[in-house]
Short mmCIF file of C-alpha atoms in Angstrom, two decimals:
data_model
loop_
_atom_site.label_atom_id
_atom_site.label_comp_id
_atom_site.label_asym_id
_atom_site.label_seq_id
_atom_site.Cartn_x
_atom_site.Cartn_y
_atom_site.Cartn_z
CA MET B 210 0.00 0.00 0.00
CA PRO B 211 1.30 3.51 -0.81
CA THR B 212 2.64 6.15 1.55
CA TYR B 213 1.88 9.84 1.20
CA ARG B 214 2.75 13.17 2.83
CA ASP B 215 0.57 16.12 3.69
CA GLU B 216 0.28 19.16 5.93
CA VAL B 217 -2.30 18.66 8.67
CA VAL B 218 -4.02 20.29 11.63
CA VAL B 219 -4.70 17.88 14.49
CA LEU B 220 -8.41 18.06 15.37
CA ARG B 221 -8.72 15.45 18.13
CA THR B 222 -7.13 12.31 19.54
CA HIS B 223 -8.37 9.11 21.20
CA LYS B 224 -6.46 6.55 23.22
CA LEU B 225 -5.93 3.18 21.57
CA GLY B 226 -4.52 0.29 23.54
CA GLU B 227 -1.67 0.87 25.95
CA ALA B 228 0.51 3.28 23.99
CA ASP B 229 -1.20 4.29 20.73
CA ARG B 230 -3.62 7.01 19.70
CA ILE B 231 -6.14 7.49 16.94
CA VAL B 232 -5.72 11.01 15.54
CA THR B 233 -8.24 12.89 13.43
CA LEU B 234 -6.55 15.31 11.05
CA LEU B 235 -7.69 17.98 8.62
CA SER B 236 -5.18 17.93 5.79
CA ARG B 237 -4.36 20.36 3.03
CA ARG B 238 -4.73 17.93 0.10
CA HIS B 239 -6.40 14.75 1.36
CA GLY B 240 -9.39 16.05 3.32
CA LYS B 241 -10.06 14.55 6.73
CA ILE B 242 -7.82 11.68 7.79
CA ARG B 243 -8.15 9.21 10.65
CA ALA B 244 -4.88 7.49 11.46
CA VAL B 245 -3.12 5.48 14.14
CA ALA B 246 -0.08 7.04 15.78
CA LYS B 247 1.77 4.10 17.29
CA GLY B 248 3.63 4.46 20.57
CA VAL B 249 2.95 8.20 20.96
CA ARG B 250 1.83 7.84 24.59
CA ARG B 251 5.21 6.52 25.62
CA THR B 252 7.66 9.03 27.10
CA SER B 253 10.22 7.90 24.53
CA SER B 254 7.96 8.77 21.58
CA ARG B 255 9.75 10.86 18.95
CA PHE B 256 6.69 12.73 17.72
CA GLY B 257 3.92 12.37 20.32
CA ALA B 258 3.92 16.08 21.19
CA ARG B 259 3.59 16.95 17.50
CA LEU B 260 0.25 15.16 17.27
CA GLU B 261 -1.72 16.99 19.95
CA PRO B 262 -4.87 19.04 19.18
CA PHE B 263 -4.26 22.46 17.54
CA MET B 264 -0.81 21.38 16.31
CA VAL B 265 0.18 21.82 12.67
CA ALA B 266 2.50 19.19 11.21
CA ASP B 267 3.98 17.74 8.05
CA VAL B 268 3.19 14.05 8.29
CA GLN B 269 4.00 10.93 6.32
CA LEU B 270 1.29 8.29 6.42
CA TYR B 271 0.95 4.69 5.32
CA GLN B 272 -2.40 4.08 3.67
CA GLY B 273 -4.32 1.37 5.50
CA ARG B 274 -7.63 -0.34 4.83
CA ASN B 275 -9.60 1.38 7.61
CA LEU B 276 -7.12 3.63 9.38
CA ASP B 277 -3.89 5.05 8.01
CA ILE B 278 -0.68 4.85 10.06
CA VAL B 279 1.46 7.88 10.95
CA GLN B 280 5.08 7.10 10.09
CA GLN B 281 6.67 10.54 10.54
CA ALA B 282 5.58 13.93 11.90
CA GLU B 283 7.48 17.22 11.74
CA SER B 284 6.12 20.30 13.50
CA LEU B 285 5.09 23.23 11.27
CA GLY B 286 3.23 25.32 13.84
CA SER B 287 3.15 24.94 17.61
CA TYR B 288 0.02 26.93 18.44
CA GLY B 289 -1.23 24.66 21.20
CA ALA B 290 0.97 26.07 23.98
CA GLU B 291 -0.13 29.70 23.50
CA ILE B 292 -3.76 28.67 23.12
CA ALA B 293 -3.92 26.33 26.10
CA VAL B 294 -2.79 28.89 28.70
CA HIS B 295 -5.68 31.27 27.91
CA TYR B 296 -9.16 29.96 28.67
CA ASP B 297 -10.90 32.12 26.06
CA ARG B 298 -8.48 31.03 23.33
CA PHE B 299 -8.69 27.38 24.37
CA THR B 300 -12.49 27.23 24.31
CA ALA B 301 -12.65 29.08 20.97
CA ALA B 302 -10.06 26.73 19.46
CA ASN B 303 -12.02 23.69 20.65
CA ALA B 304 -15.17 25.02 18.97
CA MET B 305 -13.23 25.63 15.75
CA VAL B 306 -11.70 22.15 15.53
CA GLU B 307 -15.03 20.56 16.47
CA THR B 308 -16.67 22.45 13.61
CA ALA B 309 -13.92 21.35 11.22
CA ASP B 310 -14.41 17.76 12.38
CA ARG B 311 -18.10 17.98 11.46
CA LEU B 312 -17.29 18.67 7.81
CA ASN B 313 -18.02 15.78 5.51
CA GLU B 314 -15.36 14.61 3.10
CA ALA B 315 -16.67 16.72 0.21
CA GLU B 316 -16.40 19.87 2.34
CA ALA B 317 -12.93 19.19 3.77
CA THR B 318 -11.17 21.24 1.09
CA PRO B 319 -7.77 22.98 1.01
CA GLN B 320 -9.65 26.24 1.66
CA GLN B 321 -11.13 24.80 4.87
CA TYR B 322 -7.64 23.69 5.96
CA LEU B 323 -6.19 27.16 5.35
CA LEU B 324 -9.12 28.84 7.11
CA LEU B 325 -8.66 26.70 10.23
CA LEU B 326 -4.90 27.21 10.15
CA GLY B 327 -5.37 30.98 9.97
CA GLY B 328 -7.88 30.92 12.81
CA LEU B 329 -5.61 28.95 15.13
CA ARG B 330 -2.67 31.20 14.30
CA ALA B 331 -4.77 34.29 15.09
CA LEU B 332 -5.82 32.78 18.43
CA ALA B 333 -2.22 31.98 19.34
CA LEU B 334 -1.12 35.55 18.54
CA GLY B 335 -4.03 37.08 20.45
CA ASP B 336 -4.34 40.08 18.13
CA HIS B 337 -8.16 40.08 18.33
CA ALA B 338 -10.83 38.91 20.75
CA SER B 339 -11.03 35.13 20.77
CA ARG B 340 -14.81 35.08 20.37
CA SER B 341 -14.58 37.36 17.31
CA ILE B 342 -11.97 35.09 15.72
CA LEU B 343 -14.27 32.13 16.34
CA ASP B 344 -17.30 33.97 14.93
CA SER B 345 -15.41 34.95 11.78
CA TYR B 346 -14.22 31.37 11.37
CA LEU B 347 -17.73 29.94 11.74
CA LEU B 348 -19.21 32.32 9.16
CA ARG B 349 -16.47 31.61 6.64
CA ALA B 350 -16.50 27.85 7.24
CA MET B 351 -20.24 27.82 6.57
CA ALA B 352 -19.72 29.88 3.42
CA LEU B 353 -17.03 27.51 2.11
CA SER B 354 -19.44 24.62 2.69
CA GLY B 355 -22.08 26.33 0.54
CA TRP B 356 -24.09 27.81 3.41
CA ALA B 357 -23.13 31.48 3.25
CA PRO B 358 -25.74 33.46 5.22
CA GLY B 359 -27.70 36.14 3.41
CA LEU B 360 -26.65 39.45 4.96
CA ASP B 361 -27.41 42.05 2.28
CA GLU B 362 -30.58 40.69 0.65
CA CYS B 363 -33.53 38.73 2.00
CA ALA B 364 -32.35 35.13 2.23
CA ARG B 365 -35.82 33.91 1.22
CA CYS B 366 -37.12 36.22 -1.52
CA GLY B 367 -34.02 38.22 -2.51
CA ALA B 368 -35.47 41.64 -1.68
CA PRO B 369 -32.65 44.19 -1.27
CA GLY B 370 -31.72 45.06 2.31
CA PRO B 371 -30.79 45.96 4.89
CA HIS B 372 -33.34 43.92 6.81
CA GLN B 373 -34.02 43.76 10.55
CA ALA B 374 -34.80 40.08 11.13
CA PHE B 375 -32.50 37.05 11.21
CA VAL B 376 -33.77 33.49 10.82
CA ALA B 377 -31.15 30.74 10.77
CA GLN B 378 -33.59 28.24 9.27
CA LEU B 379 -34.26 30.56 6.31
CA GLY B 380 -30.59 31.32 5.63
CA GLY B 381 -29.84 34.68 7.27
CA THR B 382 -31.49 38.11 7.30
CA VAL B 383 -35.01 38.27 5.91
CA CYS B 384 -37.45 41.02 5.01
CA GLY B 385 -40.57 41.84 7.02
CA ASP B 386 -42.80 39.95 4.60
CA CYS B 387 -40.79 36.72 4.96
CA ALA B 388 -39.94 36.88 8.66
CA PRO B 389 -42.03 34.60 10.89
CA VAL B 390 -43.43 35.78 14.22
CA GLY B 391 -40.75 35.96 16.91
CA SER B 392 -37.82 36.37 14.52
CA VAL B 393 -34.62 37.71 16.08
CA ARG B 394 -34.20 41.45 15.58
CA VAL B 395 -30.91 42.71 14.12
CA ASP B 396 -29.94 46.36 14.57
CA ALA B 397 -27.71 48.32 12.21
CA ASP B 398 -24.54 47.91 14.29
CA THR B 399 -24.98 44.13 14.48
CA SER B 400 -25.63 43.91 10.71
CA THR B 401 -22.45 45.88 10.05
CA LEU B 402 -20.49 43.60 12.40
CA LEU B 403 -21.80 40.42 10.73
CA ARG B 404 -20.63 41.66 7.34
CA ALA B 405 -17.25 42.69 8.77
CA LEU B 406 -16.74 39.26 10.38
CA MET B 407 -17.51 37.61 7.05
CA ALA B 408 -15.15 39.89 5.15
CA GLY B 409 -12.35 39.93 7.75
CA GLU B 410 -12.55 43.71 8.28
CA TRP B 411 -10.85 43.63 11.66
CA ASP B 412 -10.74 47.39 12.19
CA VAL B 413 -14.55 47.35 12.15
CA VAL B 414 -14.77 44.19 14.28
CA ASP B 415 -12.38 45.47 16.96
CA ASP B 416 -14.31 48.75 17.32
CA ALA B 417 -17.77 47.15 17.47
CA PRO B 418 -19.96 47.85 20.55
CA ALA B 419 -20.05 45.09 23.16
CA GLY B 420 -23.78 44.61 22.71
CA SER B 421 -23.40 44.05 18.98
CA ILE B 422 -20.56 41.58 19.54
CA GLY B 423 -22.73 39.52 21.88
CA ALA B 424 -25.75 39.66 19.59
CA ALA B 425 -23.71 38.66 16.53
CA SER B 426 -22.14 35.74 18.40
CA GLY B 427 -25.54 34.37 19.34
CA LEU B 428 -26.81 34.61 15.76
CA ILE B 429 -23.70 32.98 14.31
CA ALA B 430 -23.78 30.12 16.83
CA ALA B 431 -27.44 29.43 16.02
CA TYR B 432 -26.79 29.60 12.29
CA ALA B 433 -23.77 27.26 12.35
CA GLN B 434 -25.44 24.69 14.55
CA TRP B 435 -28.61 24.67 12.45
CA HIS B 436 -26.68 23.88 9.28
CA LEU B 437 -24.44 21.32 10.98
CA GLU B 438 -27.69 19.67 12.13
CA ARG B 439 -26.54 19.27 15.73
CA GLY B 440 -25.01 21.37 18.48
CA ILE B 441 -21.37 22.30 18.73
CA ARG B 442 -20.73 21.10 22.28
CA SER B 443 -17.62 23.24 22.74
CA LEU B 444 -19.68 26.42 22.30
CA GLU B 445 -21.19 25.77 25.74
CA HIS B 446 -17.83 26.70 27.27
CA VAL B 447 -17.23 29.84 25.19
CA SER B 448 -18.13 33.07 26.99
CA ALA B 449 -21.89 33.49 26.80
CA ALA B 450 -23.39 36.16 24.58
CA PRO B 451 -26.37 38.32 25.61
CA GLU B 452 -29.77 37.07 24.50
CA PRO B 453 -30.79 38.68 21.16
CA GLN B 454 -33.87 40.88 21.17
CA ARG B 455 -37.02 39.67 19.50
CA ALA B 456 -38.57 41.76 16.77
CA GLU B 457 -41.95 43.08 17.86
CA GLY B 458 -44.79 42.65 15.45
CA THR B 459 -42.69 40.77 12.88
CA ARG B 460 -44.79 38.48 10.78
#
């Protein structure tokens, strides 16, 4: 069976037997990979520390029938140490890798790999608020998977915006005619922040009001979890956002 090399981000690990681990990787060219790393739990392991969550590595793998086997691992980015010592960074990183792990094989593209890599690097550097980095990642990951939220036009009928209601089930912001009763209200500052998070306009994101940051985070979490069809458990540990207001009289 052939061997191959790739750049990977380690998403999660599971113990296997006395000394081995199963590692789940998001790779640059081969999508998601599940592989056995033999002997990495021994203190004498040559590359155990290079295969921990949030690590970036150049790996050589042997292609197996069910699980591949890690033969070599060279560190490319050691982000785990800087992330792990800050609770906000650690919880945001866990939510990001959990989201990446939810991608099916067709969605695990080189663009998704680069997006996750950039998000983890930004968390390690701490240049922006961890929750904002996570929110931007979630929006872009959804967009790369074909689920970009409608932020400028009504997600249901296409009417030009801006609109003041957000419905995750309908695909983003919607006009008054399409919004069901009880739809979440979105003010102008929150709408601006959502677009900035999607576009990576960090000067706008960093200057956003605290209330808008909390409201946007709640909307993004609801949107991502709806399209992933189940909750992102790690989001429970990320700093809570204020409850969004409900639009009065919205039909």
